[in-house]
Amino acid sequence: MTGLPHHTLDLTLELLESLTPWRSVAAEPVQQRELAAWLEQWLIDELEAQVVLPVAGQSPAAPPLVHVRIDAGASQTVALYNRYDVLPASEDGWEVDPFLGGVRHWPQWGDVFIARGAQKHKGPLAGMLLAVRDLQASGLLSVNLEIILEGEQACGSAVLRQYLAQTPSPVPPAEAVLFPAFCEQEDGAPRLCLGYTGMTQGRVRVKGGSQAPTDASYAAWVANPAWRLVEALNAIAPAQANGVLETRPLDVEAAEWLDELAQQFTPDETLAPSLKTTSYEALAHLLGSSVLAVSELNTSSGVPGVISPEAWAEFTLTTPPGSDPQALLARLRERLAQPDLAGAELEAGESYPGARFSAQAPGVMELLMSYQQQQARAQIWPWSPECAPASAFSRVAPAFVMGGLGFGGNACGASEFITLKGLARFQRSLRDWLLCF
């Protein structure tokens, strides 16, 4: 069994406290770029890493990639992927300033670190970097590392996908790609997913009968684009179906994994209050469904009492492995082109498909072994309902595995947190995974 130096946790918290103040959200490109440059310099100073893609040389139009290489003179290479972008946050409902962070004691979980990005993904990023540094300093790092960090995982990973699509590949062939994350659930069981859901960003736009903002007093005369937008959205993704466009049947292998998973799993009633069904059926519906999720509704004026000449909805289309997002978009466009929805248009943005890999692929068994070192038994999912750019790494390695022990919560809300006990478990599991190669 491998141990984790006691001082590592303190140093990890120091690094996490250094990362937290950067508001590395999509609306703050300067902050994202500054954080990417800071991370690159940290990797040079602390890990003696070789920069493969300099941050300073990348276009300011998008969050830069950080790509460095650690040559340990080994015969094997693995890639570590992570992200430095986070969701926006206001101070409402937080115990601490979300972009300063702090340690608090919660009776249920013990000591926790609270900050935006604590769970997704600055906490795992800090833990990953310190675990690698400890292995390197102790002379135990016996594998070459490709470390790739991105700043737009939440909105399509465009720069990453374009970078990895180059010929020749800027990343040499690797045994596996690991996306270190806190994967333990509230009941203590860590998830291990054999694939990831695809993501397509887009917008449905509707223009109204008036070319300029109109006083709402004349609403009876004006074709209000906001109402027509609601009508268009319901036509392509009915509200009563929660935006589900189609549900694909599971293949034999996925069904076998799901049958075992269903015996350990009870759907969260706060997320699925209307599912009066078995655990297996609920999981099959979740994993097999392509879903249009609306995240924002907007009008061009945004002024009360005014009918805007334009309205639009931002959406994310999530698609399971095997589903063709472009075919689904074509079907939606065909419906919007019907006379009863005239004026409605669909604009597609960044898109990548879902991806799967074998349970026998390198990296999977090593992750299970790292969990067993700490007496943790994994829940194996045929693929994750969450999106990740796994397909972009298909030329690099047979598997893109998200893994790691550790627990956190509130990733999309106020007082996002990780437990300090979980952070230590996470770092040890990552260390044990790396030592398997």
Tab-separated table of C-alpha atoms in Angstrom:
chain	number	residue	atom	x	y	z
A	1	MET	CA	0.000	0.000	0.000
A	2	THR	CA	1.193	3.514	-0.721
A	3	GLY	CA	1.015	6.346	1.720
A	4	LEU	CA	0.376	10.037	1.268
A	5	PRO	CA	2.711	12.515	3.002
A	6	HIS	CA	0.842	14.501	5.670
A	7	HIS	CA	2.176	17.818	4.388
A	8	THR	CA	0.727	17.188	0.921
A	9	LEU	CA	-2.809	18.098	2.018
A	10	ASP	CA	-1.682	21.471	3.401
A	11	LEU	CA	0.278	22.235	0.236
A	12	THR	CA	-2.688	21.193	-1.907
A	13	LEU	CA	-4.969	23.579	-0.023
A	14	GLU	CA	-2.419	26.353	-0.516
A	15	LEU	CA	-2.400	25.701	-4.256
A	16	LEU	CA	-6.212	25.520	-4.370
A	17	GLU	CA	-6.425	28.822	-2.488
A	18	SER	CA	-4.094	30.301	-5.128
A	19	LEU	CA	-6.271	29.043	-8.014
A	20	THR	CA	-9.627	30.074	-6.529
A	21	PRO	CA	-9.444	33.905	-6.951
A	22	TRP	CA	-9.244	33.682	-10.734
A	23	ARG	CA	-12.797	34.080	-12.037
A	24	SER	CA	-12.115	31.681	-14.866
A	25	VAL	CA	-15.678	31.723	-16.221
A	26	ALA	CA	-16.568	31.958	-19.894
A	27	ALA	CA	-17.456	35.643	-19.564
A	28	GLU	CA	-13.976	36.514	-18.204
A	29	PRO	CA	-11.493	35.639	-20.992
A	30	VAL	CA	-8.708	37.775	-19.509
A	31	GLN	CA	-8.980	35.918	-16.199
A	32	GLN	CA	-8.923	32.587	-18.009
A	33	ARG	CA	-5.845	33.514	-19.987
A	34	GLU	CA	-4.006	34.773	-16.905
A	35	LEU	CA	-4.800	31.584	-15.013
A	36	ALA	CA	-3.613	29.425	-17.931
A	37	ALA	CA	-0.305	31.330	-18.011
A	38	TRP	CA	0.055	30.975	-14.233
A	39	LEU	CA	-0.558	27.223	-14.409
A	40	GLU	CA	1.953	26.843	-17.213
A	41	GLN	CA	4.610	28.650	-15.165
A	42	TRP	CA	3.794	26.556	-12.088
A	43	LEU	CA	4.294	23.376	-14.104
A	44	ILE	CA	7.660	24.655	-15.339
A	45	ASP	CA	8.839	25.769	-11.899
A	46	GLU	CA	7.511	22.897	-9.797
A	47	LEU	CA	7.637	19.908	-12.163
A	48	GLU	CA	10.371	20.993	-14.596
A	49	ALA	CA	7.840	20.331	-17.343
A	50	GLN	CA	8.576	20.966	-21.003
A	51	VAL	CA	6.048	23.285	-22.628
A	52	VAL	CA	4.598	21.763	-25.800
A	53	LEU	CA	2.079	24.504	-26.660
A	54	PRO	CA	2.999	27.914	-25.173
A	55	VAL	CA	0.043	29.844	-23.778
A	56	ALA	CA	1.523	33.136	-24.970
A	57	GLY	CA	1.472	31.996	-28.581
A	58	GLN	CA	-2.226	31.122	-28.714
A	59	SER	CA	-5.048	33.235	-30.064
A	60	PRO	CA	-6.721	35.533	-27.519
A	61	ALA	CA	-10.077	34.676	-29.090
A	62	ALA	CA	-10.501	31.537	-26.953
A	63	PRO	CA	-9.315	30.163	-23.598
A	64	PRO	CA	-5.814	28.765	-24.160
A	65	LEU	CA	-4.760	25.196	-23.695
A	66	VAL	CA	-1.974	24.278	-21.324
A	67	HIS	CA	0.026	21.331	-22.687
A	68	VAL	CA	3.248	20.248	-21.020
A	69	ARG	CA	5.316	17.092	-21.049
A	70	ILE	CA	7.208	15.351	-18.264
A	71	ASP	CA	9.777	12.957	-19.683
A	72	ALA	CA	10.668	10.417	-17.014
A	73	GLY	CA	12.685	8.344	-19.465
A	74	ALA	CA	10.061	5.616	-19.151
A	75	SER	CA	8.791	3.153	-21.732
A	76	GLN	CA	5.147	4.070	-21.089
A	77	THR	CA	3.224	7.339	-21.319
A	78	VAL	CA	-0.097	8.345	-19.802
A	79	ALA	CA	-2.029	11.566	-20.302
A	80	LEU	CA	-3.642	13.575	-17.522
A	81	TYR	CA	-6.484	15.849	-18.630
A	82	ASN	CA	-8.192	18.501	-16.546
A	83	ARG	CA	-9.906	21.869	-16.795
A	84	TYR	CA	-9.509	25.288	-15.214
A	85	ASP	CA	-12.835	26.857	-16.243
A	86	VAL	CA	-15.605	27.134	-13.642
A	87	LEU	CA	-19.249	28.156	-13.515
A	88	PRO	CA	-20.252	31.723	-12.576
A	89	ALA	CA	-21.182	32.467	-8.962
A	90	SER	CA	-22.582	35.351	-6.929
A	91	GLU	CA	-22.112	35.607	-3.174
A	92	ASP	CA	-25.777	34.857	-2.458
A	93	GLY	CA	-26.184	31.705	-0.373
A	94	TRP	CA	-22.465	31.109	0.144
A	95	GLU	CA	-20.808	30.725	3.540
A	96	VAL	CA	-17.646	32.269	2.090
A	97	ASP	CA	-16.800	34.445	-0.894
A	98	PRO	CA	-16.925	31.908	-3.761
A	99	PHE	CA	-13.779	33.343	-5.332
A	100	LEU	CA	-11.775	33.481	-2.120
A	101	GLY	CA	-12.812	30.190	-0.558
A	102	GLY	CA	-12.189	28.888	2.910
A	103	VAL	CA	-12.201	25.905	5.232
A	104	ARG	CA	-15.240	25.343	7.437
A	105	HIS	CA	-16.370	22.500	9.699
A	106	TRP	CA	-19.686	20.919	8.810
A	107	PRO	CA	-21.139	18.374	11.257
A	108	GLN	CA	-22.140	16.006	8.450
A	109	TRP	CA	-18.844	16.026	6.548
A	110	GLY	CA	-16.182	17.336	8.915
A	111	ASP	CA	-13.705	19.860	7.515
A	112	VAL	CA	-14.593	21.072	4.030
A	113	PHE	CA	-13.115	23.560	1.589
A	114	ILE	CA	-15.783	25.808	0.075
A	115	ALA	CA	-15.249	27.724	-3.167
A	116	ARG	CA	-16.447	27.908	-6.745
A	117	GLY	CA	-14.569	25.156	-8.533
A	118	ALA	CA	-13.788	23.212	-5.348
A	119	GLN	CA	-15.419	20.092	-6.796
A	120	LYS	CA	-15.429	20.978	-10.515
A	121	HIS	CA	-12.565	21.216	-11.189
A	122	LYS	CA	-9.987	23.372	-9.454
A	123	GLY	CA	-9.978	21.041	-6.453
A	124	PRO	CA	-9.136	17.942	-8.521
A	125	LEU	CA	-6.676	20.008	-10.570
A	126	ALA	CA	-4.758	21.130	-7.466
A	127	GLY	CA	-4.837	17.618	-6.041
A	128	MET	CA	-3.576	16.161	-9.316
A	129	LEU	CA	-0.655	18.574	-9.591
A	130	LEU	CA	0.540	18.012	-6.017
A	131	ALA	CA	0.217	14.237	-6.318
A	132	VAL	CA	2.420	14.297	-9.415
A	133	ARG	CA	4.927	16.566	-7.689
A	134	ASP	CA	5.157	14.218	-4.710
A	135	LEU	CA	5.755	11.193	-6.923
A	136	GLN	CA	8.391	13.043	-8.903
A	137	ALA	CA	10.160	14.372	-5.799
A	138	SER	CA	10.258	10.914	-4.227
A	139	GLY	CA	11.668	9.315	-7.372
A	140	LEU	CA	8.593	7.111	-7.837
A	141	LEU	CA	7.286	8.604	-11.079
A	142	SER	CA	7.943	5.770	-13.513
A	143	VAL	CA	5.823	6.881	-16.455
A	144	ASN	CA	6.035	9.790	-18.902
A	145	LEU	CA	3.230	12.321	-18.545
A	146	GLU	CA	1.345	14.467	-21.027
A	147	ILE	CA	-0.595	17.074	-18.995
A	148	ILE	CA	-3.366	18.880	-20.890
A	149	LEU	CA	-5.553	21.530	-19.262
A	150	GLU	CA	-8.377	23.389	-20.997
A	151	GLY	CA	-10.607	26.348	-20.221
A	152	GLU	CA	-13.825	25.668	-22.129
A	153	GLN	CA	-14.955	22.198	-21.139
A	154	ALA	CA	-18.335	23.609	-20.117
A	155	CYS	CA	-18.999	24.993	-23.598
A	156	GLY	CA	-17.761	22.437	-26.083
A	157	SER	CA	-13.945	22.106	-25.849
A	158	ALA	CA	-13.460	23.605	-29.332
A	159	VAL	CA	-9.778	24.509	-28.969
A	160	LEU	CA	-8.931	21.137	-27.440
A	161	ARG	CA	-10.728	19.187	-30.163
A	162	GLN	CA	-9.087	21.181	-32.958
A	163	TYR	CA	-5.677	20.734	-31.341
A	164	LEU	CA	-5.997	16.967	-30.942
A	165	ALA	CA	-7.321	16.577	-34.505
A	166	GLN	CA	-4.024	17.759	-35.991
A	167	THR	CA	-1.842	15.438	-38.059
A	168	PRO	CA	0.548	14.386	-36.754
A	169	SER	CA	-0.984	14.365	-33.294
A	170	PRO	CA	0.657	16.791	-30.839
A	171	VAL	CA	0.151	14.164	-28.131
A	172	PRO	CA	2.091	10.909	-28.540
A	173	PRO	CA	0.298	7.570	-28.139
A	174	ALA	CA	-0.483	6.877	-24.490
A	175	GLU	CA	-1.518	3.858	-22.457
A	176	ALA	CA	-4.568	5.745	-21.156
A	177	VAL	CA	-6.003	9.198	-20.547
A	178	LEU	CA	-7.196	9.981	-17.027
A	179	PHE	CA	-9.504	12.845	-16.094
A	180	PRO	CA	-8.933	13.025	-12.303
A	181	ALA	CA	-12.131	13.896	-10.442
A	182	PHE	CA	-13.924	13.354	-7.127
A	183	CYS	CA	-16.041	10.353	-8.068
A	184	GLU	CA	-17.312	9.106	-4.699
A	185	GLN	CA	-21.026	9.542	-4.145
A	186	GLU	CA	-22.795	10.442	-0.902
A	187	ASP	CA	-23.112	6.744	-0.073
A	188	GLY	CA	-19.355	6.313	-0.523
A	189	ALA	CA	-19.388	4.304	-3.774
A	190	PRO	CA	-17.162	5.770	-6.505
A	191	ARG	CA	-18.414	5.759	-10.078
A	192	LEU	CA	-16.371	4.338	-12.946
A	193	CYS	CA	-17.818	5.154	-16.358
A	194	LEU	CA	-16.931	3.293	-19.552
A	195	GLY	CA	-17.833	6.211	-21.795
A	196	TYR	CA	-19.230	9.728	-21.881
A	197	THR	CA	-22.178	11.599	-23.313
A	198	GLY	CA	-21.749	13.946	-26.260
A	199	MET	CA	-22.542	17.665	-26.248
A	200	THR	CA	-23.848	20.128	-28.829
A	201	GLN	CA	-24.343	23.805	-28.012
A	202	GLY	CA	-26.867	25.841	-29.949
A	203	ARG	CA	-29.583	28.460	-30.112
A	204	VAL	CA	-33.169	28.689	-31.357
A	205	ARG	CA	-33.944	32.204	-32.579
A	206	VAL	CA	-37.308	33.747	-33.507
A	207	LYS	CA	-37.968	37.198	-34.985
A	208	GLY	CA	-41.256	38.995	-34.506
A	209	GLY	CA	-43.688	40.955	-36.625
A	210	SER	CA	-42.241	44.317	-35.591
A	211	GLN	CA	-38.808	45.574	-36.637
A	212	ALA	CA	-38.382	47.629	-33.468
A	213	PRO	CA	-39.278	47.282	-29.768
A	214	THR	CA	-43.014	47.852	-29.308
A	215	ASP	CA	-45.046	48.975	-26.301
A	216	ALA	CA	-46.821	45.948	-24.819
A	217	SER	CA	-50.090	47.912	-24.931
A	218	TYR	CA	-50.232	46.875	-28.595
A	219	ALA	CA	-49.628	43.173	-27.893
A	220	ALA	CA	-52.916	42.147	-29.516
A	221	TRP	CA	-51.597	43.398	-32.862
A	222	VAL	CA	-47.994	42.194	-32.672
A	223	ALA	CA	-46.603	38.715	-33.375
A	224	ASN	CA	-44.630	38.465	-30.138
A	225	PRO	CA	-41.394	36.503	-30.768
A	226	ALA	CA	-41.213	35.423	-27.119
A	227	TRP	CA	-44.506	33.527	-27.418
A	228	ARG	CA	-43.477	32.097	-30.775
A	229	LEU	CA	-40.172	30.968	-29.283
A	230	VAL	CA	-42.024	29.058	-26.566
A	231	GLU	CA	-44.206	27.490	-29.258
A	232	ALA	CA	-41.152	26.513	-31.339
A	233	LEU	CA	-39.340	24.947	-28.397
A	234	ASN	CA	-42.358	22.876	-27.453
A	235	ALA	CA	-42.735	21.732	-31.047
A	236	ILE	CA	-39.198	20.372	-31.318
A	237	ALA	CA	-38.740	19.179	-27.717
A	238	PRO	CA	-42.079	18.794	-25.901
A	239	ALA	CA	-42.018	20.061	-22.332
A	240	GLN	CA	-43.959	17.061	-21.011
A	241	ALA	CA	-41.057	14.849	-22.137
A	242	ASN	CA	-38.437	17.045	-20.395
A	243	GLY	CA	-36.856	17.781	-23.766
A	244	VAL	CA	-36.159	14.116	-24.601
A	245	LEU	CA	-35.896	13.801	-28.384
A	246	GLU	CA	-35.346	10.051	-28.572
A	247	THR	CA	-34.346	7.150	-26.343
A	248	ARG	CA	-32.141	4.487	-27.874
A	249	PRO	CA	-32.315	0.869	-26.653
A	250	LEU	CA	-29.209	-0.345	-24.857
A	251	ASP	CA	-27.002	-2.960	-26.476
A	252	VAL	CA	-26.304	-6.270	-24.738
A	253	GLU	CA	-23.053	-5.186	-23.079
A	254	ALA	CA	-24.526	-1.925	-21.743
A	255	ALA	CA	-27.627	-3.741	-20.506
A	256	GLU	CA	-25.487	-6.223	-18.573
A	257	TRP	CA	-23.566	-3.441	-16.830
A	258	LEU	CA	-26.823	-1.623	-16.121
A	259	ASP	CA	-28.453	-4.718	-14.687
A	260	GLU	CA	-25.670	-4.962	-12.099
A	261	LEU	CA	-25.692	-1.212	-11.463
A	262	ALA	CA	-29.464	-1.112	-10.926
A	263	GLN	CA	-29.128	-3.464	-7.978
A	264	GLN	CA	-26.956	-0.885	-6.186
A	265	PHE	CA	-28.770	2.247	-7.313
A	266	THR	CA	-31.882	4.189	-6.310
A	267	PRO	CA	-32.800	7.219	-8.473
A	268	ASP	CA	-32.486	10.540	-6.666
A	269	GLU	CA	-36.074	11.608	-5.955
A	270	THR	CA	-35.054	15.272	-6.074
A	271	LEU	CA	-33.836	14.786	-9.662
A	272	ALA	CA	-36.421	12.275	-10.869
A	273	PRO	CA	-39.619	12.811	-8.839
A	274	SER	CA	-41.890	11.774	-11.706
A	275	LEU	CA	-40.197	8.476	-12.571
A	276	LYS	CA	-42.518	5.806	-11.200
A	277	THR	CA	-40.442	2.948	-12.502
A	278	THR	CA	-37.708	0.479	-11.620
A	279	SER	CA	-34.097	1.529	-11.088
A	280	TYR	CA	-33.095	-0.277	-14.285
A	281	GLU	CA	-35.751	1.487	-16.366
A	282	ALA	CA	-34.882	4.870	-14.870
A	283	LEU	CA	-31.186	4.396	-15.612
A	284	ALA	CA	-31.853	3.097	-19.133
A	285	HIS	CA	-33.993	6.176	-19.815
A	286	LEU	CA	-31.317	8.511	-18.440
A	287	LEU	CA	-28.416	6.969	-20.359
A	288	GLY	CA	-30.218	6.194	-23.603
A	289	SER	CA	-31.912	9.551	-24.111
A	290	SER	CA	-30.880	12.437	-26.338
A	291	VAL	CA	-32.099	15.560	-24.572
A	292	LEU	CA	-32.481	19.211	-25.552
A	293	ALA	CA	-31.895	21.178	-22.337
A	294	VAL	CA	-32.745	24.884	-22.431
A	295	SER	CA	-30.407	26.958	-20.271
A	296	GLU	CA	-31.418	30.539	-21.138
A	297	LEU	CA	-34.390	32.431	-22.593
A	298	ASN	CA	-33.705	35.964	-23.815
A	299	THR	CA	-35.288	38.864	-25.683
A	300	SER	CA	-33.388	41.585	-27.494
A	301	SER	CA	-34.774	44.450	-25.387
A	302	GLY	CA	-35.005	42.824	-21.983
A	303	VAL	CA	-37.222	45.700	-20.814
A	304	PRO	CA	-40.498	45.126	-18.895
A	305	GLY	CA	-43.594	46.231	-20.781
A	306	VAL	CA	-41.850	46.056	-24.163
A	307	ILE	CA	-42.297	43.488	-26.934
A	308	SER	CA	-38.888	42.755	-28.404
A	309	PRO	CA	-38.429	42.148	-32.128
A	310	GLU	CA	-36.332	39.070	-31.398
A	311	ALA	CA	-36.185	36.237	-28.853
A	312	TRP	CA	-33.865	33.281	-28.507
A	313	ALA	CA	-33.103	30.287	-26.336
A	314	GLU	CA	-29.669	28.846	-25.611
A	315	PHE	CA	-29.632	25.060	-25.471
A	316	THR	CA	-27.379	22.090	-24.862
A	317	LEU	CA	-28.157	18.890	-26.727
A	318	THR	CA	-26.755	15.850	-24.926
A	319	THR	CA	-26.408	12.620	-26.910
A	320	PRO	CA	-25.409	9.120	-25.744
A	321	PRO	CA	-22.687	7.130	-27.505
A	322	GLY	CA	-23.962	5.855	-30.837
A	323	SER	CA	-26.383	8.751	-31.347
A	324	ASP	CA	-25.714	11.129	-34.263
A	325	PRO	CA	-26.115	14.738	-33.056
A	326	GLN	CA	-26.020	16.097	-36.619
A	327	ALA	CA	-28.922	13.879	-37.658
A	328	LEU	CA	-30.926	15.093	-34.676
A	329	LEU	CA	-30.177	18.732	-35.515
A	330	ALA	CA	-31.306	18.123	-39.102
A	331	ARG	CA	-34.592	16.707	-37.799
A	332	LEU	CA	-35.117	19.754	-35.575
A	333	ARG	CA	-34.398	22.143	-38.452
A	334	GLU	CA	-36.893	20.279	-40.630
A	335	ARG	CA	-39.610	20.770	-38.017
A	336	LEU	CA	-38.768	24.461	-37.550
A	337	ALA	CA	-39.029	24.958	-41.310
A	338	GLN	CA	-42.746	24.026	-41.283
A	339	PRO	CA	-45.174	26.899	-42.051
A	340	ASP	CA	-46.645	27.007	-38.532
A	341	LEU	CA	-43.193	27.901	-37.147
A	342	ALA	CA	-42.097	30.304	-39.885
A	343	GLY	CA	-39.317	32.615	-38.724
A	344	ALA	CA	-37.804	30.188	-36.237
A	345	GLU	CA	-34.187	29.204	-36.879
A	346	LEU	CA	-31.741	26.811	-35.233
A	347	GLU	CA	-28.092	27.805	-34.964
A	348	ALA	CA	-25.684	25.036	-33.965
A	349	GLY	CA	-22.423	25.725	-32.170
A	350	GLU	CA	-19.698	23.441	-30.884
A	351	SER	CA	-20.465	19.740	-31.052
A	352	TYR	CA	-18.870	16.406	-30.245
A	353	PRO	CA	-20.361	12.891	-30.084
A	354	GLY	CA	-20.521	10.506	-27.170
A	355	ALA	CA	-17.826	7.857	-26.834
A	356	ARG	CA	-17.366	4.419	-25.247
A	357	PHE	CA	-14.452	2.126	-24.477
A	358	SER	CA	-13.926	-1.391	-23.220
A	359	ALA	CA	-13.700	-2.398	-19.579
A	360	GLN	CA	-10.515	-4.235	-20.633
A	361	ALA	CA	-8.865	-1.036	-21.931
A	362	PRO	CA	-5.661	0.054	-20.164
A	363	GLY	CA	-6.407	2.426	-17.318
A	364	VAL	CA	-9.676	0.826	-16.229
A	365	MET	CA	-8.364	-2.088	-14.190
A	366	GLU	CA	-5.664	0.186	-12.779
A	367	LEU	CA	-8.371	2.540	-11.535
A	368	LEU	CA	-10.296	-0.301	-9.914
A	369	MET	CA	-7.093	-1.433	-8.206
A	370	SER	CA	-6.465	2.088	-6.897
A	371	TYR	CA	-9.952	2.067	-5.370
A	372	GLN	CA	-9.397	-1.333	-3.783
A	373	GLN	CA	-6.286	0.015	-2.056
A	374	GLN	CA	-8.701	2.112	0.044
A	375	GLN	CA	-11.438	-0.531	0.332
A	376	ALA	CA	-13.724	1.204	-2.143
A	377	ARG	CA	-15.933	-0.823	-4.530
A	378	ALA	CA	-16.810	0.980	-7.726
A	379	GLN	CA	-20.203	1.390	-9.355
A	380	ILE	CA	-19.543	0.650	-13.028
A	381	TRP	CA	-21.668	2.619	-15.507
A	382	PRO	CA	-21.761	1.717	-19.229
A	383	TRP	CA	-21.250	5.438	-19.804
A	384	SER	CA	-21.733	8.643	-17.894
A	385	PRO	CA	-24.786	10.901	-18.312
A	386	GLU	CA	-22.318	13.803	-18.000
A	387	CYS	CA	-20.536	15.256	-21.016
A	388	ALA	CA	-16.786	15.066	-21.572
A	389	PRO	CA	-14.659	15.361	-24.745
A	390	ALA	CA	-13.629	11.697	-24.620
A	391	SER	CA	-13.998	11.325	-28.401
A	392	ALA	CA	-11.275	13.939	-28.951
A	393	PHE	CA	-8.709	11.635	-27.318
A	394	SER	CA	-9.552	8.558	-29.419
A	395	ARG	CA	-6.302	8.929	-31.395
A	396	VAL	CA	-4.259	9.240	-28.198
A	397	ALA	CA	-5.342	6.227	-26.144
A	398	PRO	CA	-7.920	3.406	-26.088
A	399	ALA	CA	-9.652	4.833	-23.007
A	400	PHE	CA	-10.519	8.224	-21.545
A	401	VAL	CA	-11.226	7.450	-17.912
A	402	MET	CA	-12.654	9.855	-15.357
A	403	GLY	CA	-11.680	8.642	-11.921
A	404	GLY	CA	-10.531	9.250	-8.396
A	405	LEU	CA	-11.820	8.849	-4.889
A	406	GLY	CA	-12.983	11.850	-2.865
A	407	PHE	CA	-16.324	13.523	-2.291
A	408	GLY	CA	-17.764	16.982	-2.842
A	409	GLY	CA	-21.069	18.625	-3.669
A	410	ASN	CA	-23.106	21.654	-4.768
A	411	ALA	CA	-21.050	21.868	-7.965
A	412	CYS	CA	-23.702	23.943	-9.757
A	413	GLY	CA	-24.967	25.904	-6.746
A	414	ALA	CA	-23.985	27.888	-3.691
A	415	SER	CA	-21.294	26.685	-1.254
A	416	GLU	CA	-19.675	24.215	-3.626
A	417	PHE	CA	-17.384	22.079	-1.487
A	418	ILE	CA	-14.989	19.186	-1.128
A	419	THR	CA	-14.237	17.314	2.060
A	420	LEU	CA	-10.625	17.447	3.205
A	421	LYS	CA	-10.747	13.750	4.022
A	422	GLY	CA	-11.962	13.142	0.479
A	423	LEU	CA	-9.185	15.307	-0.958
A	424	ALA	CA	-6.582	13.110	0.741
A	425	ARG	CA	-8.339	9.956	-0.558
A	426	PHE	CA	-8.409	11.469	-4.044
A	427	GLN	CA	-4.680	12.170	-4.077
A	428	ARG	CA	-3.813	8.735	-2.827
A	429	SER	CA	-6.032	7.071	-5.446
A	430	LEU	CA	-4.360	9.105	-8.206
A	431	ARG	CA	-0.936	8.240	-6.860
A	432	ASP	CA	-1.839	4.537	-6.775
A	433	TRP	CA	-3.212	4.699	-10.331
A	434	LEU	CA	0.008	6.202	-11.653
A	435	LEU	CA	2.101	3.614	-9.813
A	436	CYS	CA	0.255	0.813	-11.660
A	437	PHE	CA	2.111	1.662	-14.876
